[in-house]
Structure formats: structure tokens, C-alpha cells
Short mmCIF file of C-alpha atoms and ligand atoms in Angstrom, two decimals:
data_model
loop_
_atom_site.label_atom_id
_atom_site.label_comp_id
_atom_site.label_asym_id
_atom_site.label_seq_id
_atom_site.Cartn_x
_atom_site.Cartn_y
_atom_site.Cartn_z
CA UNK A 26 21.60 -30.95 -3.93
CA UNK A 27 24.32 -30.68 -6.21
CA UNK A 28 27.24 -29.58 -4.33
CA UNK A 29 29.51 -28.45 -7.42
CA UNK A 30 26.51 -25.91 -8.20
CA UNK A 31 28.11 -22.32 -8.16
CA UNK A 32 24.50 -21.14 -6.51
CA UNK A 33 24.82 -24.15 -3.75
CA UNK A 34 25.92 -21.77 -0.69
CA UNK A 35 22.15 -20.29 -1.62
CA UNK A 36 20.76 -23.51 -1.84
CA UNK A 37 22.05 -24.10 1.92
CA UNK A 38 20.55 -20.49 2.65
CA UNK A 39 17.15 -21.54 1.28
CA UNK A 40 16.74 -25.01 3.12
CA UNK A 41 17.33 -23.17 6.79
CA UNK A 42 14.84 -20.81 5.65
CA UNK A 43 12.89 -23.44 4.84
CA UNK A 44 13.71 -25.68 7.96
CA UNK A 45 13.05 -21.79 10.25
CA UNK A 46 9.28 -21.85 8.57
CA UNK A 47 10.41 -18.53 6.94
CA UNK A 48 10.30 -19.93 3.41
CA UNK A 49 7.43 -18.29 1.42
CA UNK A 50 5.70 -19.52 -2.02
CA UNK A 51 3.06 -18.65 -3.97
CA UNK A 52 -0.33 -19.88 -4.44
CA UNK A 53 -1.73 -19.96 -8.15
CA UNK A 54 -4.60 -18.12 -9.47
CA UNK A 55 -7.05 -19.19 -12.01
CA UNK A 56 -9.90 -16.71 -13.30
CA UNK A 57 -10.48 -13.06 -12.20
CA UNK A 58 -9.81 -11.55 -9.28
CA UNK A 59 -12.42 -11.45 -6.49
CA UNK A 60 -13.21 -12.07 -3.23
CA UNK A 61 -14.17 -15.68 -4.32
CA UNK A 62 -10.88 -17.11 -5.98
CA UNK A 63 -9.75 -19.99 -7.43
CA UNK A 64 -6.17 -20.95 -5.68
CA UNK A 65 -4.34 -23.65 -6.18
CA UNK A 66 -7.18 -25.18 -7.64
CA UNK A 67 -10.28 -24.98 -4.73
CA UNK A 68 -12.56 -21.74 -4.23
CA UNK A 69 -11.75 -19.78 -1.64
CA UNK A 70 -13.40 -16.95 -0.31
CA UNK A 71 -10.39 -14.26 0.27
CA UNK A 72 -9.43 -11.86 2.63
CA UNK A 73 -5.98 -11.18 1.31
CA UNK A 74 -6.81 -8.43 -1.75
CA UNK A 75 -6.26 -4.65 -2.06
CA UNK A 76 -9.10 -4.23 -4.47
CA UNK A 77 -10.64 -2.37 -1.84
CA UNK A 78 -13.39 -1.58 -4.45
CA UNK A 79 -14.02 -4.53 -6.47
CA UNK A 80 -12.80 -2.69 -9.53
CA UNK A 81 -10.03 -5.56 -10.39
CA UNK A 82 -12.48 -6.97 -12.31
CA UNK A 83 -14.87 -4.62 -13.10
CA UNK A 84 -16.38 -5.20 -16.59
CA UNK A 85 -16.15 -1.28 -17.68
CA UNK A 86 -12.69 -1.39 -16.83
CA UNK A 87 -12.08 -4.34 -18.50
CA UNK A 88 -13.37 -3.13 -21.84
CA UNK A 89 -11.48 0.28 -21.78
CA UNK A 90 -8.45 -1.99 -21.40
CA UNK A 91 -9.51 -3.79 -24.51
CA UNK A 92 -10.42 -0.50 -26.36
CA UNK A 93 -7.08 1.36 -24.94
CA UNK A 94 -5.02 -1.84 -26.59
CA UNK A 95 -7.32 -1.78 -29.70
CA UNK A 96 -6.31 1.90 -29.71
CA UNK A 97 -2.96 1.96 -28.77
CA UNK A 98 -1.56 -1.55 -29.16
CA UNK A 99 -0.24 -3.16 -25.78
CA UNK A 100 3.36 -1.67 -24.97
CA UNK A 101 4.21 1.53 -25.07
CA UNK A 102 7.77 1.15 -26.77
CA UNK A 103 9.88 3.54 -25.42
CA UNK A 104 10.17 5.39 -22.34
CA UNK A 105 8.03 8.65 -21.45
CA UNK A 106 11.15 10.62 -22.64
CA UNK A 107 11.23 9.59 -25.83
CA UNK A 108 8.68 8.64 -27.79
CA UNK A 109 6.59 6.57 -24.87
CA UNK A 110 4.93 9.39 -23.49
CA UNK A 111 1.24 8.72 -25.15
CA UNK A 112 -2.40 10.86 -25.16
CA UNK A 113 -4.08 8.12 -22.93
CA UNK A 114 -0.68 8.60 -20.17
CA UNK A 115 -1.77 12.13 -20.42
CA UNK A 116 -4.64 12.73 -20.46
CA UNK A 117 -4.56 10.26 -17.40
CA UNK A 118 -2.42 12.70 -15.69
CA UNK A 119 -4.50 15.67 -15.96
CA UNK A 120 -7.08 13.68 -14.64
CA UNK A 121 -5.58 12.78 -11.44
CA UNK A 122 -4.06 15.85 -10.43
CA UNK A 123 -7.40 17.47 -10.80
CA UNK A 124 -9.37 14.38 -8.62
CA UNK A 125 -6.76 15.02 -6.12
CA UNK A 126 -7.00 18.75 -6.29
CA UNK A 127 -3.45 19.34 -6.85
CA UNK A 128 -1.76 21.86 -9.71
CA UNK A 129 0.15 18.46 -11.71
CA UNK A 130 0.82 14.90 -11.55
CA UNK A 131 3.31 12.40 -12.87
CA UNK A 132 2.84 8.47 -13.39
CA UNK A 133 4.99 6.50 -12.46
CA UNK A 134 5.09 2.28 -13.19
CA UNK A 135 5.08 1.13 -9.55
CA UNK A 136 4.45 2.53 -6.05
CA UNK A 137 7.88 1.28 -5.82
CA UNK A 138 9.06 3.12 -8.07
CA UNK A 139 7.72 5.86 -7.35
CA UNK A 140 9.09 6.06 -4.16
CA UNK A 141 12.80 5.16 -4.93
CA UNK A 142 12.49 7.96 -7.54
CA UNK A 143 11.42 10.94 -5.80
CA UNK A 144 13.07 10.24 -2.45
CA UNK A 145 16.23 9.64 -4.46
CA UNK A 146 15.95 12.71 -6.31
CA UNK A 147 15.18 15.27 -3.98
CA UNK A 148 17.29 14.19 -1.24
CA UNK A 149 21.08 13.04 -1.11
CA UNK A 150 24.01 12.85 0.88
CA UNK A 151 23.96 15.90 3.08
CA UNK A 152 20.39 15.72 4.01
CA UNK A 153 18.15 14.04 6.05
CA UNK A 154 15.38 11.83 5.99
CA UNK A 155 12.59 11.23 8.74
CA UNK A 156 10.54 8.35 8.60
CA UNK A 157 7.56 6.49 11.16
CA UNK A 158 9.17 3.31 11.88
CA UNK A 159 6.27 1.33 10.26
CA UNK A 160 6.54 2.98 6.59
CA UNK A 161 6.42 0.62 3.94
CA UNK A 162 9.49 -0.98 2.61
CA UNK A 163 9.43 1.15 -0.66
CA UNK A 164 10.22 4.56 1.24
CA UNK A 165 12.16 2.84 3.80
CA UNK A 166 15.01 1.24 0.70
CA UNK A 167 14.57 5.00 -0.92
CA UNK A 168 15.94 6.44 1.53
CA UNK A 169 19.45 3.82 2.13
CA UNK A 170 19.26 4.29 -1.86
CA UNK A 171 19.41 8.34 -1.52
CA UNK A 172 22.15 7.97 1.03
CA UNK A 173 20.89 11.19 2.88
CA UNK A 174 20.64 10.09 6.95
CA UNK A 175 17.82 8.43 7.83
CA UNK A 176 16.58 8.82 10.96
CA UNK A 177 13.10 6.42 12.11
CA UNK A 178 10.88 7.67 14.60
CA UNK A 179 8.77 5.45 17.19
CA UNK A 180 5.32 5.05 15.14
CA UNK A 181 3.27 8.07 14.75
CA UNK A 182 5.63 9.88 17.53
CA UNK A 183 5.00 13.68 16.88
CA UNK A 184 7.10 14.82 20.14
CA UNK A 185 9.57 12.56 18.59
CA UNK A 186 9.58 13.85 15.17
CA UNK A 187 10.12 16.85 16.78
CA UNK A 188 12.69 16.60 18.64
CA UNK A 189 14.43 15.08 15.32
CA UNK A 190 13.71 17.68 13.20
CA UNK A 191 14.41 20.67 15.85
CA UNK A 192 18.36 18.82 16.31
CA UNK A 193 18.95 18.48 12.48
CA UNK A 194 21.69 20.28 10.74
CA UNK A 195 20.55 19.38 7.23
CA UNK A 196 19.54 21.76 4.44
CA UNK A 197 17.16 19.45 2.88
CA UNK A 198 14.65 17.90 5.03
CA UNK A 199 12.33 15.19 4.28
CA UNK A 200 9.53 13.52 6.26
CA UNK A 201 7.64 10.70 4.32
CA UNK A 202 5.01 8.44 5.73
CA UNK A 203 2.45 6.04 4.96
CA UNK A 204 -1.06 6.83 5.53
CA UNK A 205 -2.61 4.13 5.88
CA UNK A 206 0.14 1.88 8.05
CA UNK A 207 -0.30 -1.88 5.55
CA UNK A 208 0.18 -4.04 8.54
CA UNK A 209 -1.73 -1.96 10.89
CA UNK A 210 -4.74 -0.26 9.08
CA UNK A 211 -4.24 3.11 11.74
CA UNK A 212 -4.16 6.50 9.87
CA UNK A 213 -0.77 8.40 10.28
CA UNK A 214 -1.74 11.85 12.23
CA UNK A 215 -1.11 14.04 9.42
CA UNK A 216 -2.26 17.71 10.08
CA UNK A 217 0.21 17.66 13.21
CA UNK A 218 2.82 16.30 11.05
CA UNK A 219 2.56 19.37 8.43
CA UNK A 220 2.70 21.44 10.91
CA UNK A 221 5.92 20.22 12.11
CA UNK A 222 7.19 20.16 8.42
CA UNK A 223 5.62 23.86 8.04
CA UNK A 224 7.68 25.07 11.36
CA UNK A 225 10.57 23.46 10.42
CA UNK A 226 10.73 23.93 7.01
CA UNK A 227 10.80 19.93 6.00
CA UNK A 228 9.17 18.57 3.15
CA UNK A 229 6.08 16.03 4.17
CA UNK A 230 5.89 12.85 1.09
CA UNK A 231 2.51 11.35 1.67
CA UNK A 232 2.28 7.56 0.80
CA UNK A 233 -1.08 7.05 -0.10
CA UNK A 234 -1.47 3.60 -1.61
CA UNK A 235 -4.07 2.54 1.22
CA UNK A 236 -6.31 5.74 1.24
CA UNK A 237 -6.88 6.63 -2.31
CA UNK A 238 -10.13 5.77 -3.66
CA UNK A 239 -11.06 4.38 -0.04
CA UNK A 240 -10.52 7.70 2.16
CA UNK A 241 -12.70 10.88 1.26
CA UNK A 242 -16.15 11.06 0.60
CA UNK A 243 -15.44 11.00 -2.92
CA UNK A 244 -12.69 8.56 -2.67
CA UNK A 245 -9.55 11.28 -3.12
CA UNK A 246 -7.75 10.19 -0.39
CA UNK A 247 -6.17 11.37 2.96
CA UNK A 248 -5.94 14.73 1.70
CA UNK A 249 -9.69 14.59 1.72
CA UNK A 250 -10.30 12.39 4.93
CA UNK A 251 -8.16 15.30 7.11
CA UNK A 252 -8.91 18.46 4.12
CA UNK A 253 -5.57 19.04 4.09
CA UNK A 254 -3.76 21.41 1.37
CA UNK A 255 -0.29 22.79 1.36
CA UNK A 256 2.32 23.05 -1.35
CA UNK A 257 5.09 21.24 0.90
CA UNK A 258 3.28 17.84 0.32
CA UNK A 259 4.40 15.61 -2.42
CA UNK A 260 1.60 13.30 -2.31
CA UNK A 261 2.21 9.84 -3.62
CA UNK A 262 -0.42 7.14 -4.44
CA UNK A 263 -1.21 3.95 -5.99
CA UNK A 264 -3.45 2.61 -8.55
CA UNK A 265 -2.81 -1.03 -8.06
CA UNK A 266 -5.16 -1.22 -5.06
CA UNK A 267 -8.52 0.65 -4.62
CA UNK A 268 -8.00 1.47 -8.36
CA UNK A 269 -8.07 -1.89 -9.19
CA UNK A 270 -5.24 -1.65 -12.32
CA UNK A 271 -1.50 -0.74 -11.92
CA UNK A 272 1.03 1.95 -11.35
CA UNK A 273 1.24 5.02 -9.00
CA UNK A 274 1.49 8.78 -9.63
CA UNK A 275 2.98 11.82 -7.63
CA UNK A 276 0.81 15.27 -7.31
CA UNK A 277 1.96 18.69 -6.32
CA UNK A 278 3.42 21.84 -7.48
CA UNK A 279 4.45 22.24 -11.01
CA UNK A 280 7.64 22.94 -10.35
CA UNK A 281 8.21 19.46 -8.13
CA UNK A 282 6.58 17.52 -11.11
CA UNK A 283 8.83 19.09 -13.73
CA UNK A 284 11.89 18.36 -11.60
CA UNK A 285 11.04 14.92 -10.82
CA UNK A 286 10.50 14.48 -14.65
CA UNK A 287 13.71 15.24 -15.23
CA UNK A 288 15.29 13.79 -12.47
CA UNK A 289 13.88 10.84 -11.32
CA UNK A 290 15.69 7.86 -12.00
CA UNK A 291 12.74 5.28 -12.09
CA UNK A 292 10.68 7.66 -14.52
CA UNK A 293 13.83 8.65 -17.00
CA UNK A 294 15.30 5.27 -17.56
CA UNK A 295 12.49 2.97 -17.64
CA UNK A 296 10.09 2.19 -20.08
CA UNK A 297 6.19 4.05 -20.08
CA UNK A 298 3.43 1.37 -19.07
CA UNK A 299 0.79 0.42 -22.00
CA UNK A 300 -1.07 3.19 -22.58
CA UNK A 301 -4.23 0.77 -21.90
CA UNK A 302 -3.32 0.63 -18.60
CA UNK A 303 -4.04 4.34 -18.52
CA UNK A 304 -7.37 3.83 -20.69
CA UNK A 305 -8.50 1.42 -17.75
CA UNK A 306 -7.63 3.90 -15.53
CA UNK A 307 -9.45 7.09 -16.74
CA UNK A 308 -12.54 4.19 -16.48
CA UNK A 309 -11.85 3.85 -13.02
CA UNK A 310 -11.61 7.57 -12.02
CA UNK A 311 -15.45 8.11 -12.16
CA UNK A 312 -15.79 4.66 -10.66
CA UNK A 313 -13.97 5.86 -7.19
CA UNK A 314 -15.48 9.22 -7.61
CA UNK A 315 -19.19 7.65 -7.49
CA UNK A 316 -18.13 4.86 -5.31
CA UNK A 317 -20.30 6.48 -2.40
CA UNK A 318 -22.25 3.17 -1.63
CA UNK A 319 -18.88 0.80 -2.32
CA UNK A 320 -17.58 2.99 0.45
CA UNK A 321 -20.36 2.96 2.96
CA UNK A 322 -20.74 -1.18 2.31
CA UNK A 323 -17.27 -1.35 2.90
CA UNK A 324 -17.77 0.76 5.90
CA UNK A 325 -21.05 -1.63 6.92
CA UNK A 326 -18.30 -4.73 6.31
CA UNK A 327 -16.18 -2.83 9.05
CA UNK A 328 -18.44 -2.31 11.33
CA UNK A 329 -20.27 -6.10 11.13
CA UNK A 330 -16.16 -7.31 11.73
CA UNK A 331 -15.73 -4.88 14.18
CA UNK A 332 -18.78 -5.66 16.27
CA UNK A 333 -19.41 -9.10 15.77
CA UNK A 334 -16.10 -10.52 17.05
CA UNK A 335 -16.01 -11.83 20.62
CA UNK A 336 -12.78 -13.49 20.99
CA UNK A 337 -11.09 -14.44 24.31
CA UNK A 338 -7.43 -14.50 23.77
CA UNK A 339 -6.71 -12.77 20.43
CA UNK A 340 -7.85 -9.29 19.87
CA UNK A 341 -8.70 -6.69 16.57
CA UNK A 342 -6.31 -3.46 16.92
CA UNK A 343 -8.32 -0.62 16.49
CA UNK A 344 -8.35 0.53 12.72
CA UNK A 345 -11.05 2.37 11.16
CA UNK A 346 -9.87 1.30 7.62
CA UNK A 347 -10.32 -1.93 5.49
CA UNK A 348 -7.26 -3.49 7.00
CA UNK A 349 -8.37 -5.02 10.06
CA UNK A 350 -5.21 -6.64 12.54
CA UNK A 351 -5.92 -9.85 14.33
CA UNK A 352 -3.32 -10.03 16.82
CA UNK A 353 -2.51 -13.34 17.97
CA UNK A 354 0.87 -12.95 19.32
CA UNK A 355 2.80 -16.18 19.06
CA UNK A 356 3.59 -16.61 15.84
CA UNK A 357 3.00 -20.38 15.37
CA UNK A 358 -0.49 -19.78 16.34
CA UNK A 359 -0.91 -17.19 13.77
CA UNK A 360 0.21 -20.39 11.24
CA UNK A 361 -2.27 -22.33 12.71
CA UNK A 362 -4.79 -20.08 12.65
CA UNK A 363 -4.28 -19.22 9.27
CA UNK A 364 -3.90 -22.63 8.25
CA UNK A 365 -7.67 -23.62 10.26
CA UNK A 366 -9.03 -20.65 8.05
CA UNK A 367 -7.80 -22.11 4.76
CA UNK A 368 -9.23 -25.64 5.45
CA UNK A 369 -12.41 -23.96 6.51
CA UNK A 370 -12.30 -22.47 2.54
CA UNK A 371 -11.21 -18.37 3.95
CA UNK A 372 -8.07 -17.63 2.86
CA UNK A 373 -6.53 -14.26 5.44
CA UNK A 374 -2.60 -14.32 5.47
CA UNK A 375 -0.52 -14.71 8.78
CA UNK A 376 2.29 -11.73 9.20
CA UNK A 377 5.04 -12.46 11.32
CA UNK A 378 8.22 -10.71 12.77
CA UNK A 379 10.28 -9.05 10.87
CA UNK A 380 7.06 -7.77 8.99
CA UNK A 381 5.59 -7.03 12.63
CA UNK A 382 7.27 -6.23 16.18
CA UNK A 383 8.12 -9.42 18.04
CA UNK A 384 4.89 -11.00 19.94
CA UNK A 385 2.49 -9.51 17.34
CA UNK A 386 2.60 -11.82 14.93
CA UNK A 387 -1.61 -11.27 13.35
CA UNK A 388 -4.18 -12.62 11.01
CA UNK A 389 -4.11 -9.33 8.23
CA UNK A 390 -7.46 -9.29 7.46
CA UNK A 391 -8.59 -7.03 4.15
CA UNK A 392 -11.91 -6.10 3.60
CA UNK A 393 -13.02 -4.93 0.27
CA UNK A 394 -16.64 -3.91 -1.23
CA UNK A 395 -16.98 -6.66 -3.04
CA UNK A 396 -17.72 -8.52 -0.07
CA UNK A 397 -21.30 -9.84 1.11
CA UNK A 398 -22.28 -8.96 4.99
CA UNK A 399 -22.40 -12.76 4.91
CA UNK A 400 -19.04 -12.91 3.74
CA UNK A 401 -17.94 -11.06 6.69
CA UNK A 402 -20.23 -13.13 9.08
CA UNK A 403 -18.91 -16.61 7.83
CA UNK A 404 -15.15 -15.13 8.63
CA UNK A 405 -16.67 -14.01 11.80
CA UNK A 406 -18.23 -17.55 12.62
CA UNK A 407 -14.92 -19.55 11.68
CA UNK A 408 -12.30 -16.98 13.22
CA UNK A 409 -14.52 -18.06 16.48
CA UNK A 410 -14.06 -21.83 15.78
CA UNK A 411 -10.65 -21.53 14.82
CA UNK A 412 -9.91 -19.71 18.09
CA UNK A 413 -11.63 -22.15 19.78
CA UNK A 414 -9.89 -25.12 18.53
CA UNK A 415 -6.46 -23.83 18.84
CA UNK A 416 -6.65 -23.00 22.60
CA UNK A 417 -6.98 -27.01 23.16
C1 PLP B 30 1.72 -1.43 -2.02
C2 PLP B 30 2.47 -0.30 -1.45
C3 PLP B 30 3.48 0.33 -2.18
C4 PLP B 30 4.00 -0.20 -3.48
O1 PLP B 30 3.08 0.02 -4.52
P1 PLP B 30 3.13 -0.92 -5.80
O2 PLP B 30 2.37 -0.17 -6.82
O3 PLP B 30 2.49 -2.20 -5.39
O4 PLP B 30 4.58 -1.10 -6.16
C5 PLP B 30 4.07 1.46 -1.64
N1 PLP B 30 3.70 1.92 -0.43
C6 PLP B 30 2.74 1.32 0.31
C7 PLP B 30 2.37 1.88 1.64
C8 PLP B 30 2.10 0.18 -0.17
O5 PLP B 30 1.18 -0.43 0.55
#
């Protein structure tokens, strides 16, 4: 290390990360993305995706693509403000408000994104934020960003919520929740939570990015799962995950969407995404929407995991989703065990403290349709090995 380097106080930083086993890097992908991958180099069969569906890869999205770029060239030039703002983004648009059944919608690039801007623009310094403890880190840096006080309930406490929202002073309320929890794979209990925000006159942001296109019988999300409808939710999803592409949008009233379009920091000053993105997209829409059998395979995948694993010391949390916890507890021997996996050719990730309270340190496994029941079985099989050899 070069000592006289004006970045060598981060150099020291990095090395106790490194010597603390918290120093993360990144495994190279060659070829498509699917549940067999090439990483650095071997096949691997992986249980680490968000492409719930198997659309990633999906050759009728991957021609729209090509015809959206042949159509509309491959950046969009400017932001949605000025002259970025294109047919395909849209048309897009119209399409998802109406598959979620809400009056508009507004893309944004990121889930991200999306969440800094809308929890930045509708709340600020005299308000007040309430969030479940396990939100994602997008609506959880929103909120320090919005500087309105943020006040974190015990997961999925209702009574506690409660009692939070019933001692709050502040004109503006906002609750905002994932829900689908990422590390967890439970479902956040929404219709008792818009009830709260309907008695105490709170707004309720819904972070979709785990339930649309997997939740619903048609794929629409929570809103379907629980057929839930009020004009107080500002629901937010993703399209980098069961949609297999990239980006997020926000449904609800019109009057929300033409105020965030105005005022939302990470739509106004940031350029549009390629309007091929948005071609894929409108390919995918029908996809999720006729996805009946993806879902009930990926349901079938659930249930084989759920049922066939009969492990002594580490346990599956109950989730009725495609993200399955492994709890192992200690988190060396979630290393291990994730390390056993990967020499074994499965790739599932370990997820340790901070990500996850102390002592429940898991395997995250993700299940997506474009698994085989014998993909499943051979994770199954090895999880019982690996369990097995670690305990000696
Ligand atoms: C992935 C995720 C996001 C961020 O979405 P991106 O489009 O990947 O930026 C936001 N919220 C939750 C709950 C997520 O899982």
C-alpha cells in the first residue's frame, strides 16, 4: 500500500473489512441469465435471481428490445421533461396503471429511485414517516433524505403502528412498507395497515418489487393477492425482477402522479431510460398476465422445498413466496454452508447481520419458474449433505 495515497485512510478501512470477512466482490457473468449460469467461469445452477418468471431472457422480450432500439435508437437523450419523454415510455404507462387497476402511473429508472423520489417529495421536515423495521434500504435512506421524523416499528407490529400514529403531531403522515420483506419472503399484513392509515388519516406507500408479476392470479400484485383498493395507496413496484427488464413505476390517483411529475427529484433531473426498455416491457405485460402455469410451477417449486426438507439444526422460516429463509444462525456456518453449496455447483447467497438481526444469519434461497422440480430436489439433496457435513 502506498502510504502517500490521498485515498490510503480507505485503503486501511477496506483491509479490516476485509480481515472482519465483511468484504464483498462480485462474481462475473458470461451468457444470459438463468437459473443455469456461467460464473466466474463454471456452470452453476442458481438460486440467487429475482427473475421470478424466467422472463430475463425470454426470447419475445428479447426481440421487442431489438425492435424498440431499431425503432427508437438506444438512449433516450434527454430527460422525460424535455424532450425524453417517448410513445413507447407512454404507452408503457398506460399500460401499467390499467394491469394494476389504478387511474395513472409514472416510470421511474430504478426502484431506488423511485423511492427516494416520492418519499422525498411528499414528505419533509415537519412530518412524519412510519416504517416496518425490515423495509428495504431504498425507503429506509428516503426517508433520512426527506428529513421528516422517522419513526421504525417492530416488524409487521400493527398495535405498534398504532400506537405511533395515534401519538403523532404531524400534518403529513406517511406509512411505507415492503410487501414482500427481501430477506424474509413473509407478506406485510396490509388490509390492517390501511385501515390504520384510513383512521388516521396517513398515507400507506406500498413497495411492491417482490409481489408484482408473482402475487395475484394474474400476476398484478399485492393489491390483487389481498383485493385491496383505496386512493390513499401510492403503490410502488419494480420491473427489474418478476418483469425480467429494468425500472419501477408508481400508480395512483391522477392528482399524486401529476405532482410527483413535477416534483420528484429522481424523475425531473435525470435522464428517461431507452425507450426499448419500455418496448421489452409492454412484451412482458401479457407475459405476467398469462403467466398462470409459471405461477403455479413456481408454486409446485415451493411446495417440493417446503416439504422435502428435513433438516436437524437449521430450519426454513415460514414464507409462502419465492424467497425461501434458511436460518442457520451463526454466521460462519452460513459461509460454510454457502461455500459447501458452491463446490457442490448451487450457487444460494449467505446474508448476515447487519442485513439480518444478530443470530439469524440464513441461506436466501430464490426460487423462480424457470426452475426444474429436479432443480429444487438436487438443492434439496445437497442442503442435506451440506448440513450434514458441517455439524462434524
Ligand atoms: C430491489 C428492491 C428495490 C430497488 O429496486 P431496483 O429497481 O433494483 O432499484 C426497492 N425495494 C425493494 C423491496 C426491493 O427488493
Amino acid at each position: 500500500m502506498n502510504a502517500n495515497s490521498p485515498f490510503s485512510n480507505l485503503q486501511a478501512e477496506l483491509e479490516q473489512r476485509e480481515a472482519d470477512g465483511r468484504l464483498r466482490r462480485r462474481r462475473l457473468v458470461d451468457g444470459m441469465q438463468q437459473s443455469r449460469l456461467e460464473v466466474d467461469g463454471a456452470a452453476v445452477l442458481s438460486f440467487c435471481s429475482n427473475d421470478y418468471l424466467g422472463l430475463a431472457s425470454h426470447p419475445e422480450l428479447v426481440m421487442a428490445m431489438q425492435r424498440g432500439a431499431g425503432e427508437a435508437g438506444v438512449g433516450a437523450a434527454a430527460s422525460h421533461l424535455i424532450t425524453g419523454h417517448h410513445r413507447l415510455h407512454h404507452e408503457l404507462e398506460m399500460a401499467l396503471a390499467s394491469f394494476v387497476g389504478r387511474p395513472g402511473a409514472l416510470l421511474f429508472s430504478t426502484g431506488y429511485m423511485a423511492n427516494l423520489g416520492v418519499v422525498t417529495a411528499l414528505v419533509g421536515r415537519h412530518d412524519a414517516v412510519f416504517a416496518d423495521r425490515l423495509n428495504h434500504a431504498s425507503l429506509n435512506d428516503a426517508a433520512v433524505l426527506s428529513r421528516a421524523s422517522l419513526h421504525r416499528y417492530a416488524h409487521n407490529d400493527v398495535v405498534a403502528l398504532e400506537g405511533l400514529l395515534a401519538n403523532s403531531p404531524a400534518k403529513r403522515r406517511l406509512v411505507m412498507v415492503d410487501s414482500v420483506f427481501s430477506m424474509d419472503g413473509d407478506i406485510a399484513s396490509l388490509p390492517q395497515l390501511l385501515e390504520l392509515c384510513e383512521r388516521y388519516d396517513a398515507w400507506l406507500l406500498i413497495d411492491d418489487a417482490h409481489g408484482f408479476g408473482v402475487l395475484g392470479q394474474h400476476g398484478r400484485g399485492v393489491l390483487e393477492h389481498f383485493d385491496l383498493c383505496s386512493p390513499r395507496i401510492i403503490y410502488m413496484a419494480t420491473l427489474g425482477k418478476a418483469a425480467g427488464v429494468s425500472g419501477a413505476f408508481v400508480a395512483g390517483e391522477p392528482e399524486l402522479i401529476a405532482y410527483l411529475m413535477q416534483t420528484a427529484r429522481t424523475y425531473v433531473y435525470t435522464t428517461a431510460t431507452p425507450p426499448a426498455l419500455a418496448a421489452a416491457l409492454l412484451a412482458a405485460l401479457p407475459l405476467i398476465e398469462q403467466g398462470v402455469a409459471r405461477r403455479a410451477h413456481l408454486q409446485r417449486l415451493i411446495d417440493t422445498l417446503r416439504g422435502g426438507l428435513a433438516l436437524r439444526r437449521w430450519r426454513l422460516d415460514a414464507s409462502t413466496t419465492p424467497i425461501q429463509p434458511l436460518i442457520i444462525g451463526h454466521n460462519d456456518e452460513a459461509l460454510d454452508a454457502s461455500e459447501y453449496l458452491r463446490e457442490h455447483g448451487i450457487l444460494v447467497p449467505a446474508i448476515r447481520p447487519p442485513t439480518v438481526p444478530q443470530g439469524t444469519a440464513r441461506l436466501r434461497i430464490s426460487l423462480s419458474a424457470a426452475h426444474s422440480v429436479a432443480d429444487v430436489e438436487l438443492l434439496i439433496e445437497t442442503l442435506h449433505a451440506a448440513e450434514g457435513a458441517l455439524a462434524q
